[in-house]
Coordinates of C-alpha atoms and ligand atoms in Angstrom, one line a residue:
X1 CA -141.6 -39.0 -47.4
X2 CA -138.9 -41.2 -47.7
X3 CA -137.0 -42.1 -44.1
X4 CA -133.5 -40.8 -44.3
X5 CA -130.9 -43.7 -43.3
X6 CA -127.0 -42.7 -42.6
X7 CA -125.3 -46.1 -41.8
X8 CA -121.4 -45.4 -40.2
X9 CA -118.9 -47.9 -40.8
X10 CA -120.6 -49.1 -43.9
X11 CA -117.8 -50.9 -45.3
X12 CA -118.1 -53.4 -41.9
X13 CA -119.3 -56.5 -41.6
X14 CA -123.0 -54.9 -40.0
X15 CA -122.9 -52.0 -42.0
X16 CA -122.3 -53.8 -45.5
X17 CA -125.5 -55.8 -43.8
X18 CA -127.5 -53.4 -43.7
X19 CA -126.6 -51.3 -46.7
X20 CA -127.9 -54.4 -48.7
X21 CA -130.7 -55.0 -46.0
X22 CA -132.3 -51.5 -46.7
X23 CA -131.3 -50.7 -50.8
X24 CA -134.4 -52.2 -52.2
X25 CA -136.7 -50.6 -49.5
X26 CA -138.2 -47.9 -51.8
X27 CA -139.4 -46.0 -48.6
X28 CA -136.0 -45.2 -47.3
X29 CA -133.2 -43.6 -48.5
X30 CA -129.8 -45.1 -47.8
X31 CA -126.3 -43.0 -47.0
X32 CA -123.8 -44.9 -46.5
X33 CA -120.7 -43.2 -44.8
X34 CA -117.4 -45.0 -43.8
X35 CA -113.6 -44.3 -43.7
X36 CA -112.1 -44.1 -47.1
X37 CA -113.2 -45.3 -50.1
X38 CA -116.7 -47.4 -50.6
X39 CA -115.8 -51.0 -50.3
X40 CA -119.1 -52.5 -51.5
X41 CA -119.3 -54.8 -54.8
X42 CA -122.6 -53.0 -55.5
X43 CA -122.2 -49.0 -55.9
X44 CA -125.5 -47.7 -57.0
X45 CA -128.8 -46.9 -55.7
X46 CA -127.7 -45.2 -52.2
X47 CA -125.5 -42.3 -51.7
X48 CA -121.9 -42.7 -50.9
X49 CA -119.7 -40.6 -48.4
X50 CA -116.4 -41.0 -47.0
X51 CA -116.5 -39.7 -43.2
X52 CA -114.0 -40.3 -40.5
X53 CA -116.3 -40.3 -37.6
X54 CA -112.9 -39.0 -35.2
X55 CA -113.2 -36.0 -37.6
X56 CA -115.5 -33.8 -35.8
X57 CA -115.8 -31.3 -38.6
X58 CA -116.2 -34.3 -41.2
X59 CA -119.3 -35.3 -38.9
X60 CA -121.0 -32.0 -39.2
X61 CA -120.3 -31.5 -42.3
X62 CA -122.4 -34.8 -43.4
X63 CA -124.7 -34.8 -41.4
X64 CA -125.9 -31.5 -42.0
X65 CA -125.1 -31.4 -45.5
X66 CA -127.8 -35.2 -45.1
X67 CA -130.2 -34.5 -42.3
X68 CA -130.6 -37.8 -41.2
X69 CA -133.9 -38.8 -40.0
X70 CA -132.2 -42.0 -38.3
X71 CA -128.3 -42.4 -37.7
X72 CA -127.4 -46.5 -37.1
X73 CA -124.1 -45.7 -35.9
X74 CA -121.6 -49.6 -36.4
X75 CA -118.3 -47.5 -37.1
X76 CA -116.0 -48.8 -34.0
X77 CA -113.0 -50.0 -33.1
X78 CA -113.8 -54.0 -32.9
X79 CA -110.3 -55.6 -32.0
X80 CA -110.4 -55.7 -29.0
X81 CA -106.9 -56.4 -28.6
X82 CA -106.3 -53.4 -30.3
X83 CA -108.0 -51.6 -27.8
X84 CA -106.0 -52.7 -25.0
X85 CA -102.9 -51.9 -26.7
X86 CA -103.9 -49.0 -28.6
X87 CA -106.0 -46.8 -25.5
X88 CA -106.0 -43.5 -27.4
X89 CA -107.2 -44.5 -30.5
X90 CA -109.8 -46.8 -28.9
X91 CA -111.0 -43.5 -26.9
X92 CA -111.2 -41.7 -30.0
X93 CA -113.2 -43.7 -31.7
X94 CA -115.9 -45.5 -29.6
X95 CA -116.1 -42.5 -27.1
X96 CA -115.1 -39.5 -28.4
X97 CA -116.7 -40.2 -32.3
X98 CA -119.8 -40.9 -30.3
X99 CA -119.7 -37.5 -28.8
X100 CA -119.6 -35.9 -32.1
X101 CA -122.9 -37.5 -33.7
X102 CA -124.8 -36.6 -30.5
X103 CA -123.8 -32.8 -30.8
X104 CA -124.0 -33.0 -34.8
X105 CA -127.8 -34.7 -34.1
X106 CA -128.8 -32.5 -31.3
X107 CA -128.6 -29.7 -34.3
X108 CA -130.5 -31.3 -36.8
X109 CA -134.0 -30.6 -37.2
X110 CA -136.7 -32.9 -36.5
X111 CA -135.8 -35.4 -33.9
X112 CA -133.7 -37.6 -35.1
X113 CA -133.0 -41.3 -34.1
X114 CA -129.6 -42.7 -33.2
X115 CA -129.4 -46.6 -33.2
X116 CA -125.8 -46.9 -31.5
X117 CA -124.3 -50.8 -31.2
X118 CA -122.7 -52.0 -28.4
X119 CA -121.4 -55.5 -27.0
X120 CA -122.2 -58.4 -24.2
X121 CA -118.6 -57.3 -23.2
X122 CA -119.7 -54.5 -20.8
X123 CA -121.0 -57.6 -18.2
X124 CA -119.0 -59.1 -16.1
X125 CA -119.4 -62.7 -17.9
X126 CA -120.4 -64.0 -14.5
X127 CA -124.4 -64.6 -14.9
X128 CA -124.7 -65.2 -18.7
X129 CA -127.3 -65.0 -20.5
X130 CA -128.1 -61.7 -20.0
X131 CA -131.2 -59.5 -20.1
X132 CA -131.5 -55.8 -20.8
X133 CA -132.4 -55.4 -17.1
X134 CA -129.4 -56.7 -16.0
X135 CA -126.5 -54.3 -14.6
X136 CA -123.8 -54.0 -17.0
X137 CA -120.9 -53.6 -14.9
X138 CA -117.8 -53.8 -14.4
X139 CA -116.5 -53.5 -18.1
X140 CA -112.9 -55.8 -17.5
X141 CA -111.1 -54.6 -20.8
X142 CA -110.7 -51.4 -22.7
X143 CA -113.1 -51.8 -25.4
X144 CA -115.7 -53.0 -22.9
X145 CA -115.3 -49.7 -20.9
X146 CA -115.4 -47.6 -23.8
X147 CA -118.5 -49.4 -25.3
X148 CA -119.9 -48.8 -22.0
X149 CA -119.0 -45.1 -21.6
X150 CA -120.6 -44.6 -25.1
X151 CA -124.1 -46.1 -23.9
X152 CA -123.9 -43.8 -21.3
X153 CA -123.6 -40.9 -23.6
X154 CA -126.0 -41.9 -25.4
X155 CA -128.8 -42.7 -22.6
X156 CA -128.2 -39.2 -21.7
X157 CA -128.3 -37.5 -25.4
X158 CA -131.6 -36.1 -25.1
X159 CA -132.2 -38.1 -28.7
X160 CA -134.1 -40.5 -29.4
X161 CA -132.1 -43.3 -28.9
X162 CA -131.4 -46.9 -28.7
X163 CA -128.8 -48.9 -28.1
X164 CA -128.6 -52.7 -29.9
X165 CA -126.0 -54.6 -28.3
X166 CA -125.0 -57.9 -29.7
X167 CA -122.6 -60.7 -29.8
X168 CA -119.7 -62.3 -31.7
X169 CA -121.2 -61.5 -35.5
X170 CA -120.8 -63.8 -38.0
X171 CA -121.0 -63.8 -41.7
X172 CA -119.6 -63.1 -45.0
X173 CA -119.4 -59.2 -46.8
X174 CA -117.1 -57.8 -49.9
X175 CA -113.5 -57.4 -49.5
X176 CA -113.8 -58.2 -45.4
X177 CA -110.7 -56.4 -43.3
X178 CA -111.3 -58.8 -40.6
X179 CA -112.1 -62.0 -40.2
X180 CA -114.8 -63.7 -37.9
X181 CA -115.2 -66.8 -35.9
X182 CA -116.9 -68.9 -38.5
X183 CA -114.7 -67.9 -41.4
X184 CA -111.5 -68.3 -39.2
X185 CA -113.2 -72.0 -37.9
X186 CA -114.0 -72.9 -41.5
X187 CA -110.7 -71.1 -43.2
X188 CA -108.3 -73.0 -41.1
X189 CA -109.9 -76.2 -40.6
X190 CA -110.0 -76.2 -44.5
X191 CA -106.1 -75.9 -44.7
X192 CA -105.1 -78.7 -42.3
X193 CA -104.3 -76.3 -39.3
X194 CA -104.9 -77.5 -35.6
X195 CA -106.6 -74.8 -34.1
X196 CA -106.8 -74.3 -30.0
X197 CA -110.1 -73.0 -29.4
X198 CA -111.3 -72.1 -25.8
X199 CA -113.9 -74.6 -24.2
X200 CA -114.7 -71.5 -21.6
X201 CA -116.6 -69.0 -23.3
X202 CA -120.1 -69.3 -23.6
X203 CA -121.9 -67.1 -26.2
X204 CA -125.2 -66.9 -28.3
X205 CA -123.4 -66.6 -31.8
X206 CA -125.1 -63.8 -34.5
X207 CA -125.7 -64.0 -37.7
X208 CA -125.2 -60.3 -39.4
X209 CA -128.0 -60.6 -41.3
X210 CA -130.2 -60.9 -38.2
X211 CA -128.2 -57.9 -36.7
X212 CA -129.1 -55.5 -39.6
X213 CA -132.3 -56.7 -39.7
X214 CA -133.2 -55.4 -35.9
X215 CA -131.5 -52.4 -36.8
X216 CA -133.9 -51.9 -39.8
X217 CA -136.7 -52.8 -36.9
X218 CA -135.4 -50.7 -34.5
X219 CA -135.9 -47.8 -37.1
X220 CA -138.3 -47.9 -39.2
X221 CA -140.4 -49.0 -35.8
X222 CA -138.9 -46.1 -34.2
X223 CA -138.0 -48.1 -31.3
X224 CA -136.0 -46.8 -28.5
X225 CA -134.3 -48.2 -25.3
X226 CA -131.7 -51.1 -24.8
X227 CA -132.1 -54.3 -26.8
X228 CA -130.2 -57.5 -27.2
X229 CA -129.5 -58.8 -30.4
X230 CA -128.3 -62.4 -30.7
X231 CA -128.5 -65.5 -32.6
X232 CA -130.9 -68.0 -30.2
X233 CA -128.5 -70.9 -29.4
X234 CA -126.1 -70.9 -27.0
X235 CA -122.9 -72.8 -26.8
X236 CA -119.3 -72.9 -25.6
X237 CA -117.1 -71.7 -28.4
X238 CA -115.5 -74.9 -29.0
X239 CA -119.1 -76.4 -29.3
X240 CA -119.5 -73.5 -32.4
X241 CA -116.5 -74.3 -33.9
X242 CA -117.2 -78.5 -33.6
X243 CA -120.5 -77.4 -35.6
X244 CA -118.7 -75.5 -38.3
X245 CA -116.4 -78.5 -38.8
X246 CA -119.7 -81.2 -38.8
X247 CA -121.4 -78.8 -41.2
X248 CA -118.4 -78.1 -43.6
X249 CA -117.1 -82.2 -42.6
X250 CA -113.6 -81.1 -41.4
X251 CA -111.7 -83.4 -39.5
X252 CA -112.0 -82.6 -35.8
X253 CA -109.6 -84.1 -34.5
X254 CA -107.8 -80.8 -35.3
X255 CA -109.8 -79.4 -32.6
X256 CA -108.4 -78.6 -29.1
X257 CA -109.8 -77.7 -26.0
X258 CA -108.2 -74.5 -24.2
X259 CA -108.8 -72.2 -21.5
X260 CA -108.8 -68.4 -22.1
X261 CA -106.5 -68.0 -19.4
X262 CA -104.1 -69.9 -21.1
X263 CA -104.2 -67.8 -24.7
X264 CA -102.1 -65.0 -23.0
X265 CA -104.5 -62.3 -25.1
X266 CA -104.0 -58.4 -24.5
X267 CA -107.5 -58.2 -23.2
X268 CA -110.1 -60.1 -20.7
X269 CA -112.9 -61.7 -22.2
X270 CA -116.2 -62.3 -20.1
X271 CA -116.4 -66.1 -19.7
X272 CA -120.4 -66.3 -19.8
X273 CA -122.3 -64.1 -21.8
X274 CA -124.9 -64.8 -24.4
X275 CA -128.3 -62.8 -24.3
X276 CA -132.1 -64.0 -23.9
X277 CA -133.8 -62.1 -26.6
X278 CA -137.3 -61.8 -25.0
X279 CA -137.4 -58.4 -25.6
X280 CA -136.5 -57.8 -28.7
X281 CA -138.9 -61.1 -29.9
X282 CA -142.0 -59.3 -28.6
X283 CA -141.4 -55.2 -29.1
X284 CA -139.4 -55.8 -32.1
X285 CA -140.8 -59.1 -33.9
X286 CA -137.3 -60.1 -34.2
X287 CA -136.9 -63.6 -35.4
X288 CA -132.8 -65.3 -35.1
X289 CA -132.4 -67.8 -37.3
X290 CA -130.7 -71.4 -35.3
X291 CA -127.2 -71.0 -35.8
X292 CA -127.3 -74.1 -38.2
X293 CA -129.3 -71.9 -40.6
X294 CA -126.7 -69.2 -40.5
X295 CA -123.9 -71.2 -41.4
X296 CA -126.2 -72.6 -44.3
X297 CA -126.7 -68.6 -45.3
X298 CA -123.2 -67.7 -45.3
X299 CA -122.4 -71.4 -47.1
X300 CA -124.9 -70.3 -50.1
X301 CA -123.0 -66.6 -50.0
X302 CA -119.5 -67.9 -50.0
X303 CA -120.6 -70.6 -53.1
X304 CA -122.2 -67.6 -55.3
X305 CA -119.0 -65.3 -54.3
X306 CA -116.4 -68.2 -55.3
Ligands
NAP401 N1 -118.3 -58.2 -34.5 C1 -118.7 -58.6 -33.3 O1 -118.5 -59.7 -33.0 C2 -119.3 -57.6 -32.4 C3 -119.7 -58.1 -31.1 C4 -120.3 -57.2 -30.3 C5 -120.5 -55.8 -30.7 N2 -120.1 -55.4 -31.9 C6 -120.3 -54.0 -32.3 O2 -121.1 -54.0 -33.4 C7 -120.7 -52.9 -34.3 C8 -120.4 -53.3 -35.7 O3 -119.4 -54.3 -35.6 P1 -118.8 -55.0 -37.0 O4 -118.5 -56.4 -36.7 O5 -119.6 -54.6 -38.1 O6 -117.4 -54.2 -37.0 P2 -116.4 -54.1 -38.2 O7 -116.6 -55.1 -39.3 O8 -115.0 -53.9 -37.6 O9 -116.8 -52.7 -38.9 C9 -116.5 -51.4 -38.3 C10 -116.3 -50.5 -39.5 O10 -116.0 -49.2 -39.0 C11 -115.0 -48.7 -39.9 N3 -114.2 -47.6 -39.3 C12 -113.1 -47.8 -38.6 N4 -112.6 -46.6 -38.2 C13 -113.5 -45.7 -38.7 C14 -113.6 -44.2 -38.6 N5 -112.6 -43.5 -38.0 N6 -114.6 -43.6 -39.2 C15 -115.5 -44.3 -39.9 N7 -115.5 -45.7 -40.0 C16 -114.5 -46.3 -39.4 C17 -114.2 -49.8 -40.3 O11 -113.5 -49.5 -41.4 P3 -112.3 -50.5 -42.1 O12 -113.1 -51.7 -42.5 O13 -111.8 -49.7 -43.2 O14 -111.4 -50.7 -40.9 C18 -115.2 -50.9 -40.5 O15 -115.6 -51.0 -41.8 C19 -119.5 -52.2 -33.5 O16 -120.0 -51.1 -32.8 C20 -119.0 -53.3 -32.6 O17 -118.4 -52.8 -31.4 C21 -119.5 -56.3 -32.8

C-alpha cells in the first residue's frame, strides 16, 4: 500500500521541497494542495488540488475526497510583518486553518498523521540555541503567538502528531513569491546595493532541502512529538550574509553592521535563537548539511535555472 502524502502550501518554498523530495518515492503517493493554481515547473506524477486552507468546507472536501494517511501541513502566513499588521488574517490562517485539518483528520479513517511546522520565534531569544525541552514562551510578536497557539492545538488533537519547528529557510523553488535571506544577500550584493544587516541575531540557518527531508523522516518513520529542524552552524546574521558575499566574491564593504532595534520593523524578532539538533540526529537520522554546502546546492540550482 502506497502511503498517502497531502503537502499544504505546496507552491512554498518547503512545500515545493518536498513535492520534489517525495515524487520519485514509488511507495508514496503525493497530493499536493495549495492556494490557487499549481506553481511548480514540473506538473506530472502527483495529484494536484487547489485548497484554501481558511476555507473550512474546501478542507473537508479534500481531505475526504483524499484520505490522507499523513497531512505535512507548511501552508502559513510567513511575513511576519504581515502578521503584526494584518492580525485577522494571521489568525485565520496559522490558527484557525489549523483547526480545520484537526477536525477534517479527526474524521478520517485510520489514524492519520499531521506533521504541522512551526518557528524558533515562539522563544523568547533569550537562551539560544534551543532544545525541544526548553519552554517556549513568551511568543513577543503576532506570528510567534499564533505559531504557538497552533502547536497547542495540535499537542492536544488526539492525532498522531508532530510538530517540526525550524529556522530562517533558505533556498531556491519555481516562480518564488518571496524572497529569503540568501537570495536577498546574494540579489543585492550582486547589484551594487549597500545592505544594513543586523549584527544581533543569532540563528542556525536551514537549508529547505534538509527541512523536507525531516518531514519525509518524520513520516514515513511515523515519528511523533516536537523536533528541531535546522541547518548545524550557528552565526550572527551579518556573519551569514559576510559568507554569502565570500562565496559569491561580492564586495563587502557594502556590508553594514545594525542593531534590530534600529530597523524600526512592525514585529519583534528573538535576538538568540538557533536549535541543537540532538534529537532529531538520533530518533530521526537527520543529517544538516554545513551551511557552506547549502549555498553550493542552491549555487548549482540557480546555474541549471538560469
Ligand atoms: N521560511 C522561514 O524562514 C521559516 C522559519 C520558521 C518557520 N517557518 C514555517 O515553515 C512553514 C513553511 O514555510 P515556507 O518558508 O515554506 O513558507 P512560504 O514559502 O511562505 O510558503 C507558504 C505557502 O502557503 C501558501 N498559502 C498562503 N495562504 C494559503 C492559504 N490560505 N491556503 C493554502 N495555502 C496558502 C502560500 O501561497 P502563495 O505562495 O501563493 O502566497 C505559500 O506557497 C511555515 O509554517 C512557516 O511558518 C518558516
Amino acid at each position: 500500500m502506497r502511503k498517502k502524502i497531502l503537502i499544504t502550501g505546496s507552491n512554498g518554498l518547503l512545500g515545493q521541497k518536498l513535492v520534489y523530495r517525495l515524487l520519485p518515492q514509488s511507495d508514496v503517493e503525493v497530493i499536493a494542495t495549495s492556494k490557487g493554481q499549481n506553481r511548480l515547473k514540473h506538473q506530472a506524477g502527483y495529484i494536484y488540488e487547489a485548497m484554501d486552507v481558511t476555507d473550512e468546507q474546501a478542507v473537508k472536501d479534500i481531505l475526504l475526497k483524499h484520505k490522507p494517511d499523513v497531512v505535512i501541513n507548511t501552508a502559513a502566513m510567513t511575513n511576519v510583518d504581515a502578521c503584526e499588521t494584518e492580525r485577522e488574517a494571521c489568525r485565520k490562517l496559522n490558527v484557525d486553518a489549523v483547526e480545520y485539518l484537526i477536525n477534517t483528520m479527526k474524521i478520517l479513517p485510520g489514524s492519520p498523521h499531521l506533521i504541522h511546522l512551526s518557528t524558533d520565534f515562539i522563544f523568547d531569544g533569550k537562551n539560544g540555541p534551543y532544545r525541544e525541552t526548553d519552554i517556549p514562551y513568551p511568543p513577543n510578536s503576532v506570528y510567534a503567538e499564533s505559531k504557538y497557539v497552533s502547536e497547542k492545538l495540535v499537542e492536544k488533537s488526539g492525532l498522531k502528531w508532530t510538530i517540526i519547528r525550524t529556522v530562517l529557510v533558505y533556498g531556491v523553488v519555481d516562480f518564488m513569491s518571496r524572497s529569503n535571506i540568501v537570495l536577498w544577500a546574494k540579489d543585492s550584493l550582486s547589484k551594487g546595493k549597500s545592505i544594513n544587516v543586523v549584527d544581533d541575531q543569532f540563528r542556525t540557518p536551514t537549508l529547505s532541502e534538509d527541512l523536507a527531508e525531516a518531514c519525509v523522516l518524520a513520516a514515513m518513520k511515523g515519528a511523533t512529538g516536537v523536533f528541531h529542524i535546522s541547518g548545524k552552524d550557528f552565526m550572527s546574521i551579518i556573519e551569514l550574509v559576510n559568507i554569502v558575499a565570500d562565496f559569491w566574491h561580492f564586495d563587502k564593504s557594502l556590508i553594514h553592521p545594525a542593531k534590530t532595534a534600529t530597523l524600526g520593523q512592525p514585529a519583534q524578532r528573538p535576538l538568540r535563537t538557533g536549535f541543537i539538533l540532538d534529537k532529531a540526529i538520533n530518533e530521526l537520522s537527520y543529517k544538516p548539511h554545513s551551511f557552506l554546502e547549502g549555498l553550493e546546492i542552491v549555487d548549482k540550482q540557480l546555474k541549471s535555472d538560469a
